[in-house]
Short mmCIF file of C-alpha atoms in Angstrom, two decimals:
data_model
loop_
_atom_site.label_atom_id
_atom_site.label_comp_id
_atom_site.label_asym_id
_atom_site.label_seq_id
_atom_site.Cartn_x
_atom_site.Cartn_y
_atom_site.Cartn_z
CA UNK A 1 16.67 38.63 -49.49
CA UNK A 2 17.08 37.89 -45.80
CA UNK A 3 20.61 38.67 -44.53
CA UNK A 4 22.62 35.62 -43.58
CA UNK A 5 22.88 36.60 -39.93
CA UNK A 6 19.10 37.07 -39.71
CA UNK A 7 18.44 33.70 -41.35
CA UNK A 8 20.91 32.01 -38.99
CA UNK A 9 19.24 33.68 -36.04
CA UNK A 10 15.85 32.46 -37.28
CA UNK A 11 17.10 28.86 -37.52
CA UNK A 12 18.61 28.98 -34.05
CA UNK A 13 15.42 30.47 -32.62
CA UNK A 14 13.28 27.86 -34.42
CA UNK A 15 15.48 25.02 -33.18
CA UNK A 16 15.53 26.22 -29.58
CA UNK A 17 11.77 26.80 -29.59
CA UNK A 18 11.23 23.28 -30.93
CA UNK A 19 13.51 21.73 -28.31
CA UNK A 20 11.88 23.73 -25.52
CA UNK A 21 8.46 22.76 -26.80
CA UNK A 22 9.41 19.08 -26.89
CA UNK A 23 10.88 19.24 -23.40
CA UNK A 24 7.75 21.00 -22.16
CA UNK A 25 5.56 18.33 -23.74
CA UNK A 26 7.60 15.53 -22.21
CA UNK A 27 7.47 17.19 -18.80
CA UNK A 28 3.70 17.74 -18.98
CA UNK A 29 3.16 14.06 -19.82
CA UNK A 30 5.29 12.84 -16.91
CA UNK A 31 3.26 10.80 -14.36
CA UNK A 32 2.76 12.47 -10.99
CA UNK A 33 2.75 11.16 -7.40
CA UNK A 34 4.26 7.79 -8.25
CA UNK A 35 4.34 5.74 -5.06
CA UNK A 36 3.73 2.33 -3.52
CA UNK A 37 0.60 1.64 -1.48
CA UNK A 38 0.93 -1.51 0.61
CA UNK A 39 -1.53 -3.38 2.81
CA UNK A 40 -0.65 -6.77 4.33
CA UNK A 41 2.25 -7.07 1.82
CA UNK A 42 -0.09 -6.51 -1.12
CA UNK A 43 2.09 -3.95 -2.91
CA UNK A 44 0.47 -1.72 -5.53
CA UNK A 45 2.30 0.94 -7.53
CA UNK A 46 0.03 3.95 -8.08
CA UNK A 47 0.35 7.23 -9.97
CA UNK A 48 -1.58 10.21 -11.33
CA UNK A 49 -1.63 11.41 -14.97
CA UNK A 50 0.69 14.18 -16.07
CA UNK A 51 -0.59 17.73 -16.31
CA UNK A 52 -1.33 17.47 -20.05
CA UNK A 53 -3.26 14.19 -19.88
CA UNK A 54 -7.01 13.79 -19.56
CA UNK A 55 -9.28 10.83 -20.14
CA UNK A 56 -7.92 7.52 -21.44
CA UNK A 57 -5.84 8.84 -24.30
CA UNK A 58 -2.52 7.76 -22.76
CA UNK A 59 -0.79 4.50 -21.92
CA UNK A 60 1.79 3.79 -19.23
CA UNK A 61 4.89 1.64 -18.93
CA UNK A 62 6.09 0.24 -15.58
CA UNK A 63 9.53 -0.94 -14.48
CA UNK A 64 10.94 -2.02 -11.11
CA UNK A 65 14.23 -2.99 -9.50
CA UNK A 66 15.86 -3.79 -6.18
CA UNK A 67 17.90 -1.00 -4.65
CA UNK A 68 21.51 -1.27 -5.80
CA UNK A 69 20.75 -2.99 -9.08
CA UNK A 70 21.54 -1.14 -12.31
CA UNK A 71 19.14 -2.96 -14.58
CA UNK A 72 15.43 -2.10 -14.54
CA UNK A 73 12.94 -4.87 -15.28
CA UNK A 74 9.77 -4.44 -17.30
CA UNK A 75 6.47 -5.40 -15.70
CA UNK A 76 4.89 -7.14 -18.68
CA UNK A 77 1.31 -6.98 -17.38
CA UNK A 78 1.64 -3.20 -17.04
CA UNK A 79 3.55 -2.50 -20.25
CA UNK A 80 1.23 -0.23 -22.22
CA UNK A 81 -1.54 -0.20 -19.61
CA UNK A 82 -4.26 2.44 -19.41
CA UNK A 83 -4.70 1.91 -15.66
CA UNK A 84 -3.25 4.20 -13.01
CA UNK A 85 -1.93 1.33 -10.91
CA UNK A 86 0.13 -1.84 -11.22
CA UNK A 87 0.24 -4.83 -8.88
CA UNK A 88 3.89 -5.53 -8.03
CA UNK A 89 3.24 -7.90 -5.12
CA UNK A 90 5.08 -10.85 -6.69
CA UNK A 91 7.98 -8.68 -7.83
CA UNK A 92 8.44 -7.23 -4.32
CA UNK A 93 7.84 -10.40 -2.31
CA UNK A 94 11.20 -10.33 -0.49
CA UNK A 95 9.82 -8.04 2.17
CA UNK A 96 13.19 -7.04 3.66
CA UNK A 97 14.55 -5.75 0.34
CA UNK A 98 14.24 -2.08 -0.69
CA UNK A 99 12.68 -1.53 -4.11
CA UNK A 100 12.06 1.21 -6.64
CA UNK A 101 9.33 1.47 -9.25
CA UNK A 102 9.04 3.91 -12.11
CA UNK A 103 6.46 4.87 -14.72
CA UNK A 104 6.48 6.71 -18.02
CA UNK A 105 3.55 7.82 -20.16
CA UNK A 106 2.95 7.87 -23.90
CA UNK A 107 0.33 9.88 -25.74
CA UNK A 108 -0.06 10.72 -29.44
CA UNK A 109 3.41 9.42 -30.22
CA UNK A 110 5.15 11.39 -27.47
CA UNK A 111 6.83 9.79 -24.46
CA UNK A 112 7.43 11.32 -21.04
CA UNK A 113 10.52 10.96 -18.91
CA UNK A 114 10.46 8.28 -16.22
CA UNK A 115 8.92 9.20 -12.87
CA UNK A 116 10.35 7.17 -9.96
CA UNK A 117 9.06 6.23 -6.51
CA UNK A 118 10.87 6.86 -3.25
CA UNK A 119 12.66 3.79 -1.87
CA UNK A 120 10.11 1.21 -0.72
CA UNK A 121 10.74 -1.60 1.79
CA UNK A 122 7.59 -3.72 2.35
CA UNK A 123 8.46 -4.81 5.90
CA UNK A 124 8.76 -1.21 7.09
CA UNK A 125 5.96 0.35 5.11
CA UNK A 126 3.09 -2.09 4.69
CA UNK A 127 -0.02 -1.24 6.68
CA UNK A 128 -1.71 -3.98 8.66
CA UNK A 129 -5.48 -4.33 8.52
CA UNK A 130 -7.43 -4.73 11.77
CA UNK A 131 -8.26 -8.23 12.98
CA UNK A 132 -11.54 -9.85 12.11
CA UNK A 133 -13.53 -10.28 15.34
CA UNK A 134 -16.11 -12.95 16.17
CA UNK A 135 -17.87 -13.20 19.52
CA UNK A 136 -19.81 -15.98 21.22
CA UNK A 137 -21.73 -15.99 24.50
CA UNK A 138 -20.63 -18.65 26.97
CA UNK A 139 -22.38 -18.80 30.38
CA UNK A 140 -22.79 -15.04 30.68
CA UNK A 141 -19.30 -14.31 29.39
CA UNK A 142 -18.11 -13.34 25.92
CA UNK A 143 -15.59 -15.40 24.01
CA UNK A 144 -13.75 -13.16 21.56
CA UNK A 145 -12.00 -14.86 18.64
CA UNK A 146 -9.50 -12.79 16.65
CA UNK A 147 -8.30 -13.54 13.13
CA UNK A 148 -5.12 -12.01 11.72
CA UNK A 149 -5.34 -10.26 8.32
CA UNK A 150 -5.07 -12.36 5.19
CA UNK A 151 -1.89 -12.29 3.14
CA UNK A 152 -1.82 -12.08 -0.68
CA UNK A 153 -2.27 -15.30 -2.64
CA UNK A 154 1.46 -15.65 -3.29
CA UNK A 155 2.04 -16.15 0.45
CA UNK A 156 -0.97 -18.43 0.91
CA UNK A 157 0.61 -21.03 -1.39
CA UNK A 158 3.16 -21.60 1.38
CA UNK A 159 1.58 -23.63 4.18
CA UNK A 160 0.92 -22.06 7.57
CA UNK A 161 2.22 -18.62 6.58
CA UNK A 162 0.68 -15.81 8.59
CA UNK A 163 1.39 -12.14 9.05
CA UNK A 164 2.40 -13.16 12.58
CA UNK A 165 5.44 -14.88 11.02
CA UNK A 166 6.81 -11.47 10.03
CA UNK A 167 6.03 -9.31 13.08
CA UNK A 168 5.48 -9.51 16.79
CA UNK A 169 1.79 -8.66 17.03
CA UNK A 170 -0.24 -7.71 20.06
CA UNK A 171 -4.03 -7.70 20.02
CA UNK A 172 -5.92 -5.01 21.90
CA UNK A 173 -9.54 -5.74 22.74
CA UNK A 174 -12.02 -3.08 23.86
CA UNK A 175 -15.54 -3.55 25.17
CA UNK A 176 -18.19 -0.85 25.04
CA UNK A 177 -21.07 -0.84 27.51
CA UNK A 178 -23.79 0.76 25.41
CA UNK A 179 -25.99 1.47 28.44
CA UNK A 180 -23.27 3.52 30.13
CA UNK A 181 -21.63 4.69 26.88
CA UNK A 182 -18.35 3.60 28.42
CA UNK A 183 -15.37 1.97 26.70
CA UNK A 184 -12.78 -0.18 28.46
CA UNK A 185 -9.68 -2.00 27.26
CA UNK A 186 -10.02 -5.55 28.54
CA UNK A 187 -7.06 -7.26 26.92
CA UNK A 188 -3.64 -6.68 25.33
CA UNK A 189 -1.48 -9.61 24.36
CA UNK A 190 -0.62 -12.21 21.75
CA UNK A 191 -3.52 -14.62 22.32
CA UNK A 192 -6.23 -14.70 19.69
CA UNK A 193 -8.94 -16.12 21.94
CA UNK A 194 -10.01 -13.85 24.80
CA UNK A 195 -12.73 -14.40 27.42
CA UNK A 196 -14.49 -11.36 28.86
CA UNK A 197 -16.22 -12.00 32.17
CA UNK A 198 -18.23 -10.11 34.80
CA UNK A 199 -20.69 -8.59 32.37
CA UNK A 200 -23.89 -6.94 33.60
CA UNK A 201 -27.05 -8.93 32.80
CA UNK A 202 -29.68 -7.35 30.54
CA UNK A 203 -27.07 -5.04 29.03
CA UNK A 204 -25.86 -4.37 25.51
CA UNK A 205 -22.16 -4.62 24.68
CA UNK A 206 -20.02 -4.11 21.61
CA UNK A 207 -16.48 -5.40 21.07
CA UNK A 208 -13.77 -3.89 18.84
CA UNK A 209 -10.10 -4.79 18.44
CA UNK A 210 -6.90 -3.52 16.88
CA UNK A 211 -3.41 -4.83 16.19
CA UNK A 212 -0.33 -3.20 17.68
CA UNK A 213 3.21 -3.70 16.32
CA UNK A 214 5.61 -2.92 19.21
CA UNK A 215 8.79 -2.82 17.11
CA UNK A 216 7.35 -0.21 14.76
CA UNK A 217 5.18 1.47 17.41
CA UNK A 218 2.31 1.28 14.95
CA UNK A 219 -1.29 0.20 15.30
CA UNK A 220 -3.95 -0.81 12.83
CA UNK A 221 -7.32 0.77 12.47
CA UNK A 222 -10.04 -0.69 14.64
CA UNK A 223 -12.13 -3.64 13.57
CA UNK A 224 -15.83 -3.49 12.89
CA UNK A 225 -17.92 -3.58 16.04
CA UNK A 226 -19.48 -6.86 17.08
CA UNK A 227 -22.44 -6.35 19.40
CA UNK A 228 -24.51 -8.60 21.64
CA UNK A 229 -27.28 -8.47 24.26
CA UNK A 230 -26.50 -10.16 27.58
CA UNK A 231 -29.65 -11.96 28.86
#
C-alpha cells in the first residue's frame, strides 16, 4: 500500500501538472500580434494564430472599447470567426477617440486568454493613400487633376465629406522628363488642379504626386505615374 505522504505528494504533483498543462495550452492558443491596420479611416483589427494553432481548426472572438470604459463590447460579425481580421471601421468612427481591441481563440474546447491591441487613435494613426492623378494636354501644357483618397462607406453617407475635412493636406506634384531622366517638383500646395507649362516639344513626360500632412509631418506613398508625349 502506498504511504499516505506519497499518495498526497502524487495528488499534488498531478494537480500542479494539470494546471501547468492547462495554462500552457491557453498560452499557446493566445492570438499573436493583435493590432489595428488603418488606411483612410478604414480600421481593420488583425492578428496571427497562437503558437499551437495551424490550419482552420480554431475560431476567434473579438471585442472592442473606448479608452477609459470598463465594459468591453462584442463584435457580433466577428464572434466565432475563422478569419484573422475584423473590420471595426463603424465601431471606431469617432476618429479622435482612443480605442482598444482584443481577441481570444478557441480550439477543441479550449479557450485562450484575451490578447489586446496597443491604444489606437484613428486620427493619429491612419495612413493616407496617394492621390489619384489624371492629366490632360492643353495647348502644350499639362493640366494635372488630383483626387483625394476615398473614405469608407460609412463616411460617404454624409454629404460632401472628404479626408480634407479631417486634415490640412498639401499636394506635391513631380514631373519626370524621360528624355533627360530628370525629376523636378513643380508644385506644392492645397489646390487640386495644377497646370504645368514650359514643356519641351517632342518629349516624353510622366507625372506623379503625393500627399503631405504638415501637422503630422507625414507623407503618403507616391501615386501611379501618368505619362504623355508632348507633340
